[in-house]
């Protein structure tokens, strides 16, 4: 199933929906979930907050939506500081990981709910719900209850409920994580199309770096309550600001080699698996422990000292035997240097 | 799939029956046999010595049902249920919603609100007996008027309400616990979603809370109604069915203290069996009428 014709009347008025977070901190008792965050999200941008579980990304999203109050700092949407403004008046819609559909209401009633609580007349909200539902291919399911829908259809109902009131900012908290891999892949592309069609600001939380890379116009990578790096997906991939980002973004993750193993110096050297190559004269000696044939490529895993290293090779390249030793090398331009002390990037 | 042999199935059936036997014996001895015995006893008239020489036949059920004693008791019982069940539910839901917050010290309130579940009917009734006492009770001093002369339990106009107050209080812990469990199973995302969409507290309560706890509300309604129809202890301790039979419920009529049924086991059985059918019909009506409005999740 695909999203319906983008030509439908779902484009929104061009309100400026820039989101600015200034010095945002959030503490739960003695635990700091979000620490001194500075972030600007442009109008109509698709910003992805990416990070592992517990890094504070969902808390940050909830602060933007108004479900949590920041301990410190200000949230600005458009030209309004919204710290003291209720969620309903922030012009923000939220899509939850669980979809948060009302199981006792029909699809139609679920989609109409935000308009109903705002006192919109029945015919008007029915018409708006129909437009939203049709745009997401839900027209034939309007009288069903969520329990009679598949995971993908439920996720669309949650999206329809969000778009029906035409918010300036969409907050999405891992909305694809309950879908199977195939449906997740399809829905990713459809969300991008939806963003382009709606011309609204999307703030999307995920721990899945593939989602972040494929969907975001920019990514803010978070770790332990901090933003480690903000940039386009390509920037984050090509120039990771820290060892954490280098290993969190990219599959398989970047190999981090100890100081002196591939080039002289006291710094760590990072090399992406696709940039390592087998070379008889290479300075790195790896003992092969695993060879994974993936059809379109081969992943060769081994140990360099105590460090696990992965090499990505073409599908039909000559494969080393498990237990054998392979010498590796990497072009100087493909190497990333990180301080062994701070783990931050060193630009030479 | 291969078909199992008849012998193998017979052997399994035998084992199944053997394992069911203990439950079957207990059910038969303590439920089915007394019920069947009561149905047949209800066709007879008995003397105070326990001998039942007169057989009224099935007509005895019809006569008993048509008697003004039964009709009056049925009306009192229905009134009693109509007072105790809705008020008990509203108070139980209200307290549970109030206590469903993550606040410091809320556990103390939860303990207090649920404590009546551990209070016996006898203790609750004695406590309310003293509260209602026209000479010593606190309520007599506060309310005055009928509460002082002749007393809330002694006035025909207020006795049923006074007994109902005791019952509502005693059942409050049960309703509170059941509704609290229901509230805790409601996903918090639903409230947050409604909040972001602009729903105020009342709208969230009517659109999220009530539908989501509807199964426990149905359960509590059925149990509280059955309890109302079976109430005996508080009536015996507070009013003895009086004044002027204004608190004589069906169960109290079946017990028969000071009533024509007192010395006749046959008549008592008749009333008991009729009460059984009244409750059965009521439960069926409740399930049929309310179940359509109940959402069991997915």
Coordinates of C-alpha atoms in Angstrom, one line a residue:
Chain A
X1 CA 0.0 0.0 0.0
X2 CA 1.3 3.5 -0.9
X3 CA 0.4 6.9 0.3
X4 CA -2.3 8.4 -1.9
X5 CA -1.8 11.0 -4.6
X6 CA 0.3 13.9 -3.2
X7 CA -1.8 16.3 -5.2
X8 CA -4.5 16.0 -2.6
X9 CA -5.3 19.2 -0.6
X10 CA -2.9 18.6 2.3
X11 CA -0.4 21.4 1.9
X12 CA -0.4 23.7 5.0
X13 CA -0.3 27.4 5.4
X14 CA 3.3 28.7 5.4
X15 CA 3.6 29.6 9.1
X16 CA 7.2 29.8 10.2
X17 CA 7.9 26.8 12.4
X18 CA 11.5 27.2 13.4
X19 CA 12.3 25.5 16.7
X20 CA 15.1 26.8 18.9
X21 CA 16.3 25.1 22.1
X22 CA 18.5 27.2 24.3
X23 CA 20.4 25.8 27.2
X24 CA 17.9 23.1 27.7
X25 CA 18.5 20.8 30.7
X26 CA 16.2 18.3 32.3
X27 CA 16.8 16.6 35.6
X28 CA 14.7 13.8 37.1
X29 CA 15.7 13.9 40.8
X30 CA 19.4 13.5 40.8
X31 CA 19.5 12.1 37.2
X32 CA 20.3 14.5 34.4
X33 CA 18.5 13.3 31.3
X34 CA 19.3 16.3 29.1
X35 CA 22.2 18.6 29.7
X36 CA 22.6 22.1 28.3
X37 CA 21.3 21.4 24.8
X38 CA 21.6 24.1 22.1
X39 CA 19.8 23.3 18.9
X40 CA 18.2 25.2 16.1
X41 CA 15.7 23.3 13.8
X42 CA 14.9 25.2 10.7
X43 CA 11.4 25.9 9.3
X44 CA 10.2 22.8 7.4
X45 CA 13.3 20.9 8.2
X46 CA 13.3 17.1 8.9
X47 CA 15.5 16.9 12.0
X48 CA 16.3 13.5 13.4
X49 CA 17.4 13.1 17.0
X50 CA 19.5 10.0 16.9
X51 CA 21.1 8.2 19.8
X52 CA 21.1 5.0 21.9
X53 CA 18.5 4.2 24.5
X54 CA 18.6 6.5 27.5
X55 CA 20.5 9.3 25.7
X56 CA 17.8 11.8 26.4
X57 CA 16.4 12.1 22.8
X58 CA 12.8 11.3 23.8
X59 CA 13.0 13.6 26.8
X60 CA 14.1 16.4 24.5
X61 CA 11.2 15.7 22.1
X62 CA 8.7 15.7 25.0
X63 CA 10.1 19.0 26.1
X64 CA 9.5 20.4 22.7
X65 CA 5.9 19.0 22.6
X66 CA 5.2 20.3 26.1
X67 CA 4.9 16.9 27.8
X68 CA 7.9 17.7 30.1
X69 CA 9.0 21.0 31.5
X70 CA 12.7 21.8 31.1
X71 CA 14.6 22.3 34.4
X72 CA 16.5 25.1 32.7
X73 CA 16.5 26.8 29.3
X74 CA 14.0 28.0 26.8
X75 CA 12.0 26.4 23.9
X76 CA 11.1 28.8 21.1
X77 CA 8.7 27.8 18.3
X78 CA 8.4 30.4 15.6
X79 CA 8.8 33.7 17.4
X80 CA 7.2 32.5 20.7
X81 CA 8.9 31.2 23.8
X82 CA 6.6 28.3 24.6
X83 CA 7.9 27.2 28.0
X84 CA 4.7 28.3 29.7
X85 CA 2.4 27.4 26.9
X86 CA 0.3 24.3 27.0
X87 CA 1.0 21.6 24.4
X88 CA -2.4 22.2 22.7
X89 CA -1.4 25.8 22.1
X90 CA 2.1 25.1 20.7
X91 CA 0.9 24.1 17.3
X92 CA 2.6 20.8 17.8
X93 CA 1.4 17.2 17.0
X94 CA 2.9 14.1 18.5
X95 CA 3.1 10.6 17.1
X96 CA 4.0 8.1 19.7
X97 CA 6.0 4.8 19.5
X98 CA 2.9 2.9 20.6
X99 CA 0.7 5.1 18.2
X100 CA -1.5 5.8 21.3
X101 CA -4.7 5.2 19.3
X102 CA -8.0 5.0 21.3
X103 CA -8.9 1.4 21.0
X104 CA -12.6 2.0 21.7
X105 CA -13.0 4.5 18.9
X106 CA -13.2 3.9 15.2
X107 CA -10.5 5.1 12.9
X108 CA -12.7 8.0 11.9
X109 CA -13.3 9.0 15.6
X110 CA -9.6 8.7 16.3
X111 CA -8.7 11.0 13.4
X112 CA -11.4 13.5 14.3
X113 CA -10.5 13.6 18.0
X114 CA -8.1 16.5 17.9
X115 CA -10.7 18.6 16.0
X116 CA -13.5 17.4 18.3
X117 CA -11.8 18.6 21.4
X118 CA -11.2 22.0 19.7
X119 CA -14.9 22.4 19.1
X120 CA -14.8 21.9 15.3
X121 CA -18.3 21.2 13.9
X122 CA -19.1 17.6 13.0
X123 CA -19.4 18.0 9.2
X124 CA -16.2 20.1 9.1
X125 CA -14.2 17.6 11.1
X126 CA -15.6 14.6 9.1
X127 CA -14.5 16.3 5.9
X128 CA -11.0 17.0 7.4
X129 CA -10.7 13.5 8.7
X130 CA -11.6 12.1 5.2
X131 CA -8.9 14.2 3.5
X132 CA -6.3 13.1 6.1
X133 CA -7.4 9.5 5.8
X134 CA -7.5 9.5 2.0
X135 CA -4.0 11.0 1.9
X136 CA -2.7 8.0 3.8
X137 CA -4.8 5.4 2.1
X138 CA -7.1 4.8 5.0
X139 CA -10.4 5.7 3.4
X140 CA -11.8 2.2 3.5
X141 CA -11.0 1.6 7.1
X142 CA -12.8 4.5 8.7
X143 CA -15.4 2.4 10.5
X144 CA -12.9 -0.1 11.9
X145 CA -11.4 -0.1 15.3
X146 CA -7.6 0.0 15.7
X147 CA -7.7 -3.6 16.9
X148 CA -8.9 -4.7 13.5
X149 CA -5.9 -3.0 11.7
X150 CA -2.4 -4.1 11.0
X151 CA 0.6 -2.4 12.6
X152 CA 1.3 -0.4 9.5
X153 CA -2.3 0.7 9.2
X154 CA -2.4 1.7 12.9
X155 CA 0.7 3.8 12.3
X156 CA -1.0 5.6 9.4
X157 CA -4.0 6.3 11.6
X158 CA -1.6 7.9 14.2
X159 CA -0.1 10.0 11.4
X160 CA -3.6 10.9 10.1
X161 CA -4.6 12.0 13.6
X162 CA -1.5 14.2 13.7
X163 CA -1.9 15.8 10.3
X164 CA -5.6 16.4 10.5
X165 CA -5.2 19.6 12.7
X166 CA -2.4 20.9 10.5
X167 CA 0.3 21.6 13.1
X168 CA 3.4 23.6 12.3
X169 CA 5.6 21.0 14.0
X170 CA 5.4 17.2 14.0
X171 CA 7.1 15.4 16.9
X172 CA 7.6 11.7 16.2
X173 CA 8.9 9.3 18.8
X174 CA 10.2 6.2 17.1
X175 CA 7.0 5.7 15.1
X176 CA 8.4 2.9 13.0
X177 CA 10.0 0.8 15.7
X178 CA 6.9 -1.5 16.1
X179 CA 6.9 -2.4 12.4
X180 CA 8.6 -5.3 10.7
X181 CA 11.7 -4.6 8.7
X182 CA 10.0 -4.7 5.3
X183 CA 7.2 -2.4 6.3
X184 CA 9.7 -0.1 8.1
X185 CA 11.6 0.3 4.9
X186 CA 8.5 1.1 2.9
X187 CA 7.2 3.6 5.5
X188 CA 10.5 5.4 5.7
X189 CA 10.2 6.5 2.1
X190 CA 6.5 7.4 2.6
X191 CA 7.3 9.6 5.6
X192 CA 9.8 11.5 3.5
X193 CA 7.2 12.0 0.8
X194 CA 4.7 13.1 3.5
X195 CA 7.2 15.7 4.8
X196 CA 7.7 17.1 1.4
X197 CA 4.0 17.2 0.8
X198 CA 3.0 18.8 4.1
X199 CA 5.9 21.3 4.2
X200 CA 6.0 21.2 8.0
X201 CA 8.8 20.9 10.4
X202 CA 9.4 17.3 11.4
X203 CA 11.4 16.3 14.6
X204 CA 11.9 12.6 14.5
X205 CA 13.4 10.5 17.3
X206 CA 15.1 7.2 16.6
X207 CA 17.9 4.9 17.7
X208 CA 18.1 3.4 14.2
X209 CA 20.9 5.1 12.3
X210 CA 19.5 3.8 9.0
X211 CA 16.3 5.7 9.6
X212 CA 18.3 8.8 10.5
X213 CA 20.5 8.6 7.5
X214 CA 17.7 8.0 5.0
X215 CA 15.1 10.4 6.4
X216 CA 16.8 13.4 8.0
X217 CA 17.7 16.6 6.3
X218 CA 19.9 16.9 9.3
X219 CA 20.8 14.6 12.2
X220 CA 21.5 15.6 15.8
X221 CA 23.4 12.7 17.4
X222 CA 22.9 12.5 21.1
X223 CA 24.8 10.6 23.9
X224 CA 24.3 10.8 27.6
X225 CA 22.1 13.9 27.5
X226 CA 24.4 15.9 25.2
X227 CA 24.3 16.6 21.5
X228 CA 27.5 15.2 20.1
X229 CA 27.2 16.5 16.5
X230 CA 24.6 18.1 14.3
X231 CA 24.9 17.9 10.5
X232 CA 23.6 16.4 7.3
X233 CA 23.6 12.6 7.2
X234 CA 26.6 12.7 4.8
X235 CA 28.5 15.1 7.1
X236 CA 27.9 12.9 10.1
X237 CA 29.0 9.8 8.2
X238 CA 32.1 11.4 6.5
X239 CA 33.3 13.5 9.4
X240 CA 32.2 12.0 12.7
X241 CA 33.1 14.4 15.6
X242 CA 33.9 11.6 18.1
X243 CA 34.6 7.9 18.4
X244 CA 31.1 7.4 19.7
X245 CA 29.5 8.9 16.5
X246 CA 32.0 7.0 14.3
X247 CA 30.9 3.8 15.9
X248 CA 27.2 4.6 16.2
X249 CA 26.6 5.8 12.6
X250 CA 27.4 3.3 9.9
X251 CA 26.8 -0.5 9.6
X252 CA 29.2 -2.1 10.3
X253 CA 30.6 0.6 12.5
X254 CA 33.9 2.4 11.9
X255 CA 37.0 0.4 13.0
X256 CA 39.0 2.1 15.7
X257 CA 42.6 1.2 15.6
X258 CA 45.0 1.8 18.5
X259 CA 47.7 4.5 18.3
X260 CA 50.7 3.5 16.1
X261 CA 49.0 0.6 14.5
X262 CA 48.6 2.1 11.0
X263 CA 50.4 5.4 11.2
X264 CA 52.8 6.9 13.7
X265 CA 51.4 9.1 16.5
X266 CA 49.5 9.0 19.8
X267 CA 46.0 9.3 18.3
X268 CA 43.4 6.7 17.6
X269 CA 42.7 6.0 13.9
X270 CA 39.3 5.3 12.5
X271 CA 38.7 3.5 9.2
X272 CA 35.4 2.6 7.7
X273 CA 35.1 -1.1 6.8
X274 CA 34.8 -0.2 3.1
X275 CA 38.0 1.7 3.2
X276 CA 40.2 -1.1 4.6
X277 CA 41.7 -3.3 1.9
X278 CA 43.7 -6.5 1.9
X279 CA 47.3 -5.6 1.0
X280 CA 50.3 -8.0 1.4
X281 CA 52.4 -5.0 2.4
X282 CA 49.8 -3.5 4.6
X283 CA 51.0 -2.4 8.1
X284 CA 48.1 -4.0 10.0
X285 CA 48.1 -7.7 10.6
X286 CA 44.6 -9.2 11.2
X287 CA 43.7 -12.8 12.2
X288 CA 40.5 -13.7 10.4
X289 CA 37.8 -15.0 12.7
X290 CA 34.6 -14.8 10.6
X291 CA 33.6 -14.4 7.0
X292 CA 30.0 -13.4 6.2
X293 CA 28.7 -13.7 2.7
X294 CA 25.9 -11.2 2.3
X295 CA 25.3 -11.7 -1.4
X296 CA 26.2 -8.2 -2.6
X297 CA 29.2 -8.0 -0.3
X298 CA 31.4 -9.9 2.0
X299 CA 32.2 -8.9 5.6
X300 CA 35.5 -10.2 6.9
X301 CA 35.9 -9.9 10.7
X302 CA 39.1 -10.4 12.5
X303 CA 41.3 -9.4 15.4
X304 CA 44.1 -6.8 15.4
X305 CA 45.7 -7.3 18.7
X306 CA 42.6 -7.2 21.0
X307 CA 40.6 -4.9 18.7
X308 CA 37.8 -6.3 16.5
X309 CA 38.1 -5.1 12.9
X310 CA 35.7 -5.6 10.0
X311 CA 36.6 -5.3 6.4
X312 CA 33.9 -4.9 3.7
X313 CA 34.8 -6.5 0.4
X314 CA 33.1 -7.0 -3.0
X315 CA 31.0 -10.1 -3.3
X316 CA 33.3 -11.9 -5.6
X317 CA 36.6 -10.9 -4.1
X318 CA 39.0 -13.6 -3.0
X319 CA 38.0 -14.5 0.6
X320 CA 40.6 -15.3 3.3
X321 CA 40.2 -18.5 5.2
X322 CA 39.1 -18.4 8.9
X323 CA 42.2 -18.5 11.1
X324 CA 44.5 -17.1 8.4
X325 CA 46.3 -13.8 8.7
X326 CA 45.5 -10.9 6.3
X327 CA 47.5 -7.7 6.1
X328 CA 45.4 -4.6 5.8
X329 CA 45.9 -1.0 4.6
X330 CA 43.8 2.1 4.2
X331 CA 44.4 5.3 2.1
X332 CA 45.6 8.2 4.1
X333 CA 42.6 10.3 3.0
X334 CA 40.1 7.8 4.4
X335 CA 41.6 7.7 7.9
X336 CA 39.9 9.6 10.7
X337 CA 42.0 10.7 13.7
X338 CA 40.6 10.9 17.2
X339 CA 42.3 12.0 20.5
X340 CA 43.0 9.0 22.6
X341 CA 42.3 11.2 25.6
X342 CA 39.1 13.0 24.7
X343 CA 37.9 10.7 21.9
X344 CA 37.1 13.8 19.9
X345 CA 38.0 14.3 16.2
X346 CA 41.4 15.7 15.3
X347 CA 41.6 17.4 12.0
X348 CA 45.1 17.3 10.6
Chain B
X1 CA -2.3 -35.7 11.3
X2 CA -3.1 -39.2 12.3
X3 CA -6.3 -40.0 14.1
X4 CA -6.0 -41.2 17.6
X5 CA -7.5 -44.5 18.4
X6 CA -10.8 -44.7 20.3
X7 CA -9.0 -46.6 23.0
X8 CA -6.4 -43.8 23.5
X9 CA -9.1 -41.1 23.6
X10 CA -11.1 -43.1 26.1
X11 CA -8.0 -43.5 28.3
X12 CA -7.4 -39.7 28.1
X13 CA -11.1 -39.0 28.9
X14 CA -10.9 -41.2 31.9
X15 CA -7.8 -39.4 33.1
X16 CA -9.5 -36.0 32.5
X17 CA -12.5 -37.1 34.5
X18 CA -10.3 -38.3 37.3
X19 CA -8.5 -35.0 37.5
X20 CA -11.8 -33.1 37.5
X21 CA -13.3 -35.4 40.2
X22 CA -12.2 -33.4 43.3
X23 CA -13.7 -30.2 41.9
X24 CA -16.8 -32.0 40.8
X25 CA -17.3 -33.6 44.2
X26 CA -16.9 -30.3 46.0
X27 CA -19.2 -28.5 43.5
X28 CA -21.8 -31.2 43.8
X29 CA -21.8 -31.4 47.6
X30 CA -21.8 -27.7 48.4
X31 CA -23.5 -26.1 45.4
X32 CA -25.5 -28.4 43.1
X33 CA -27.0 -30.6 45.8
X34 CA -28.1 -27.8 48.1
X35 CA -29.5 -25.9 45.2
X36 CA -31.6 -28.9 44.0
X37 CA -32.6 -29.7 47.6
X38 CA -33.7 -26.1 48.1
X39 CA -35.7 -26.1 44.9
X40 CA -37.6 -29.1 46.1
X41 CA -37.8 -27.9 49.7
X42 CA -39.3 -24.7 48.3
X43 CA -42.4 -26.6 47.2
X44 CA -43.2 -27.6 50.9
X45 CA -44.5 -25.9 54.1
X46 CA -42.6 -26.9 57.2
X47 CA -43.4 -26.8 60.9
X48 CA -41.0 -25.2 63.5
X49 CA -39.9 -28.7 64.4
X50 CA -38.4 -29.1 60.9
X51 CA -41.0 -31.5 59.6
X52 CA -42.5 -30.7 56.2
X53 CA -45.8 -32.5 55.9
X54 CA -47.5 -30.1 53.5
X55 CA -46.6 -29.9 49.8
X56 CA -47.7 -26.7 48.1
X57 CA -46.1 -27.8 44.8
X58 CA -44.7 -25.5 42.2
X59 CA -47.7 -23.1 42.9
X60 CA -45.9 -22.2 46.2
X61 CA -43.3 -20.3 44.1
X62 CA -46.0 -18.4 42.3
X63 CA -47.9 -17.6 45.6
X64 CA -44.7 -16.5 47.3
X65 CA -43.7 -14.3 44.4
X66 CA -47.2 -12.7 44.4
X67 CA -47.3 -12.1 48.2
X68 CA -47.0 -8.6 49.4
X69 CA -44.1 -9.5 51.7
X70 CA -42.0 -10.7 48.7
X71 CA -43.1 -7.8 46.5
X72 CA -42.3 -5.3 49.3
X73 CA -38.9 -7.0 50.0
X74 CA -38.1 -7.0 46.3
X75 CA -38.9 -3.3 46.0
X76 CA -36.7 -2.5 49.1
X77 CA -33.9 -4.6 47.6
X78 CA -34.1 -2.8 44.3
X79 CA -34.1 0.5 46.0
X80 CA -31.2 -0.5 48.2
X81 CA -29.2 -1.6 45.1
X82 CA -30.1 1.6 43.2
X83 CA -28.7 3.6 46.1
X84 CA -25.6 1.6 47.0
X85 CA -24.4 0.6 43.5
X86 CA -24.3 3.9 41.7
X87 CA -23.1 6.0 44.7
X88 CA -20.5 3.3 45.6
X89 CA -19.2 3.2 42.0
X90 CA -19.0 7.0 41.7
X91 CA -17.2 7.3 45.0
X92 CA -14.9 4.4 44.3
X93 CA -14.0 5.8 40.8
X94 CA -13.5 9.3 42.2
X95 CA -11.2 8.1 45.0
X96 CA -9.2 5.9 42.6
X97 CA -8.8 8.7 40.1
X98 CA -7.7 11.0 42.9
X99 CA -5.2 8.5 44.2
X100 CA -3.9 7.6 40.7
X101 CA -1.1 10.2 40.9
X102 CA 2.6 9.9 41.6
X103 CA 2.7 12.2 44.6
X104 CA 4.7 11.9 47.8
X105 CA 2.7 10.1 50.5
X106 CA 0.0 8.9 48.1
X107 CA 0.5 5.4 49.4
X108 CA -0.9 6.4 52.7
X109 CA -4.1 7.6 51.0
X110 CA -4.3 4.4 49.0
X111 CA -4.0 2.4 52.1
X112 CA -6.8 4.4 53.8
X113 CA -9.1 4.3 50.8
X114 CA -8.7 0.5 50.4
X115 CA -8.8 -0.3 54.2
X116 CA -12.6 -1.0 54.3
X117 CA -12.0 -4.1 52.3
X118 CA -10.3 -5.6 55.4
X119 CA -13.2 -4.4 57.6
X120 CA -15.8 -7.1 58.4
X121 CA -19.5 -6.2 57.9
X122 CA -20.0 -6.7 61.7
X123 CA -17.3 -4.1 62.5
X124 CA -18.5 -1.7 59.9
X125 CA -22.1 -2.0 61.1
X126 CA -21.3 -1.5 64.7
X127 CA -19.2 1.6 63.8
X128 CA -22.1 3.1 61.8
X129 CA -24.6 2.0 64.5
X130 CA -22.8 4.3 66.9
X131 CA -22.5 7.1 64.4
X132 CA -26.2 6.9 63.8
X133 CA -27.2 6.6 67.5
X134 CA -29.6 9.4 68.2
X135 CA -28.3 9.9 71.7
X136 CA -24.5 9.3 71.4
X137 CA -23.8 9.5 67.7
X138 CA -21.8 12.2 66.0
X139 CA -24.3 12.5 63.1
X140 CA -27.2 13.2 65.4
X141 CA -25.4 16.2 66.8
X142 CA -24.3 17.4 63.4
X143 CA -27.5 16.9 61.5
X144 CA -30.1 17.2 64.2
X145 CA -33.8 16.9 63.2
X146 CA -34.7 13.4 62.2
X147 CA -31.2 12.2 63.1
X148 CA -31.9 13.0 66.7
X149 CA -35.6 12.1 66.9
X150 CA -36.3 9.3 66.3
X151 CA -32.9 8.6 64.7
X152 CA -31.8 7.9 61.1
X153 CA -32.0 4.1 61.6
X154 CA -35.4 4.4 63.4
X155 CA -37.2 6.7 60.9
X156 CA -39.0 4.8 58.1
X157 CA -38.0 7.5 55.7
X158 CA -34.2 7.4 56.3
X159 CA -33.5 3.9 57.6
X160 CA -32.7 2.4 54.1
X161 CA -30.5 5.4 53.3
X162 CA -28.7 5.0 56.6
X163 CA -28.1 1.2 56.0
X164 CA -27.0 2.1 52.5
X165 CA -24.4 4.5 53.9
X166 CA -22.9 1.7 55.9
X167 CA -22.9 -0.6 52.9
X168 CA -21.4 2.0 50.5
X169 CA -18.6 2.7 53.0
X170 CA -17.9 -1.0 53.5
X171 CA -17.8 -1.7 49.8
X172 CA -15.7 1.4 49.0
X173 CA -12.4 -0.4 49.5
X174 CA -13.3 -3.1 47.0
X175 CA -14.4 -0.7 44.4
X176 CA -11.3 1.5 45.0
X177 CA -8.9 -1.5 44.5
X178 CA -10.6 -2.8 41.4
X179 CA -10.8 0.6 39.7
X180 CA -7.2 1.5 40.8
X181 CA -6.0 -1.8 39.1
X182 CA -8.0 -0.8 36.0
X183 CA -6.6 2.7 36.0
X184 CA -3.0 1.4 36.2
X185 CA -3.5 -0.7 33.1
X186 CA -4.4 2.3 31.0
X187 CA -1.4 3.2 28.8
X188 CA -0.1 6.7 29.7
X189 CA 0.5 7.4 26.0
X190 CA -3.3 7.7 25.6
X191 CA -3.5 10.5 28.1
X192 CA -0.5 12.3 26.7
X193 CA -1.8 12.0 23.2
X194 CA -5.1 13.5 24.3
X195 CA -3.3 16.2 26.2
X196 CA -1.2 17.3 23.2
X197 CA -4.4 17.2 21.1
X198 CA -6.0 19.7 23.5
X199 CA -8.3 17.5 25.6
X200 CA -8.9 19.0 29.1
X201 CA -9.1 16.8 32.3
X202 CA -12.8 16.1 31.9
X203 CA -12.5 15.2 28.2
X204 CA -9.6 12.9 29.0
X205 CA -11.7 11.3 31.8
X206 CA -14.7 10.7 29.6
X207 CA -12.8 9.8 26.4
X208 CA -9.9 7.8 27.8
X209 CA -10.4 6.8 31.4
X210 CA -14.0 5.6 31.4
X211 CA -13.9 3.6 28.2
X212 CA -10.6 2.1 29.1
X213 CA -11.7 0.9 32.6
X214 CA -15.2 -0.2 31.4
X215 CA -14.4 -3.9 31.9
X216 CA -13.7 -3.3 35.6
X217 CA -16.7 -1.0 35.9
X218 CA -18.9 -3.8 34.6
X219 CA -17.3 -6.3 37.0
X220 CA -17.7 -3.9 39.9
X221 CA -21.3 -3.2 39.0
X222 CA -22.2 -6.9 38.8
X223 CA -20.5 -7.7 42.1
X224 CA -21.9 -4.7 43.9
X225 CA -25.4 -5.5 42.7
X226 CA -25.1 -9.1 43.8
X227 CA -23.8 -7.9 47.2
X228 CA -26.7 -5.5 47.5
X229 CA -29.2 -8.3 46.8
X230 CA -27.4 -10.6 49.3
X231 CA -26.9 -8.0 52.0
X232 CA -27.8 -9.4 55.4
X233 CA -25.3 -8.5 58.1
X234 CA -25.6 -4.7 58.1
X235 CA -29.5 -5.0 58.1
X236 CA -29.5 -7.5 60.9
X237 CA -27.1 -5.4 63.0
X238 CA -28.5 -2.0 62.2
X239 CA -32.3 -2.3 61.8
X240 CA -33.4 -5.9 62.1
X241 CA -35.3 -5.3 58.8
X242 CA -37.4 -2.4 60.3
X243 CA -38.7 0.1 60.8
X244 CA -42.0 -1.1 59.3
X245 CA -40.1 -3.5 57.1
X246 CA -38.5 -0.6 55.3
X247 CA -35.2 -2.4 55.3
X248 CA -36.4 -5.9 54.8
X249 CA -34.6 -7.1 51.7
X250 CA -35.1 -10.4 50.0
X251 CA -32.2 -12.0 51.9
X252 CA -33.5 -10.7 55.2
X253 CA -37.0 -12.0 54.3
X254 CA -35.4 -15.4 53.6
X255 CA -33.8 -15.3 57.0
X256 CA -37.1 -14.4 58.3
X257 CA -36.4 -13.0 61.8
X258 CA -39.7 -11.8 63.2
X259 CA -41.4 -12.6 59.9
X260 CA -43.8 -15.4 58.8
X261 CA -40.9 -17.1 57.1
X262 CA -39.0 -17.5 60.4
X263 CA -40.5 -20.8 61.4
X264 CA -40.9 -22.3 58.0
X265 CA -37.9 -23.8 56.2
X266 CA -40.1 -24.5 53.2
X267 CA -41.0 -20.8 52.7
X268 CA -37.4 -19.8 53.4
X269 CA -36.3 -22.1 50.6
X270 CA -39.0 -20.7 48.3
X271 CA -37.8 -17.1 48.9
X272 CA -34.1 -18.2 48.5
X273 CA -34.8 -19.9 45.1
X274 CA -36.8 -16.9 43.9
X275 CA -33.9 -14.7 44.9
X276 CA -31.5 -16.9 43.0
X277 CA -33.6 -16.5 39.8
X278 CA -33.9 -12.7 40.4
X279 CA -30.1 -12.4 40.6
X280 CA -29.7 -14.7 37.6
X281 CA -32.0 -12.6 35.5
X282 CA -30.4 -9.4 36.8
X283 CA -26.8 -10.6 35.9
X284 CA -28.0 -11.5 32.4
X285 CA -29.6 -8.2 31.9
X286 CA -26.5 -6.4 33.2
X287 CA -24.2 -8.3 30.9
X288 CA -26.5 -7.9 27.9
X289 CA -27.1 -4.2 28.5
X290 CA -23.7 -3.1 29.5
X291 CA -21.4 -5.4 27.7
X292 CA -22.0 -3.5 24.4
X293 CA -20.5 -0.5 26.1
X294 CA -17.5 -2.3 27.4
X295 CA -14.2 -2.3 25.6
X296 CA -11.9 -5.2 26.4
X297 CA -8.8 -3.8 24.6
X298 CA -6.8 -5.7 22.0

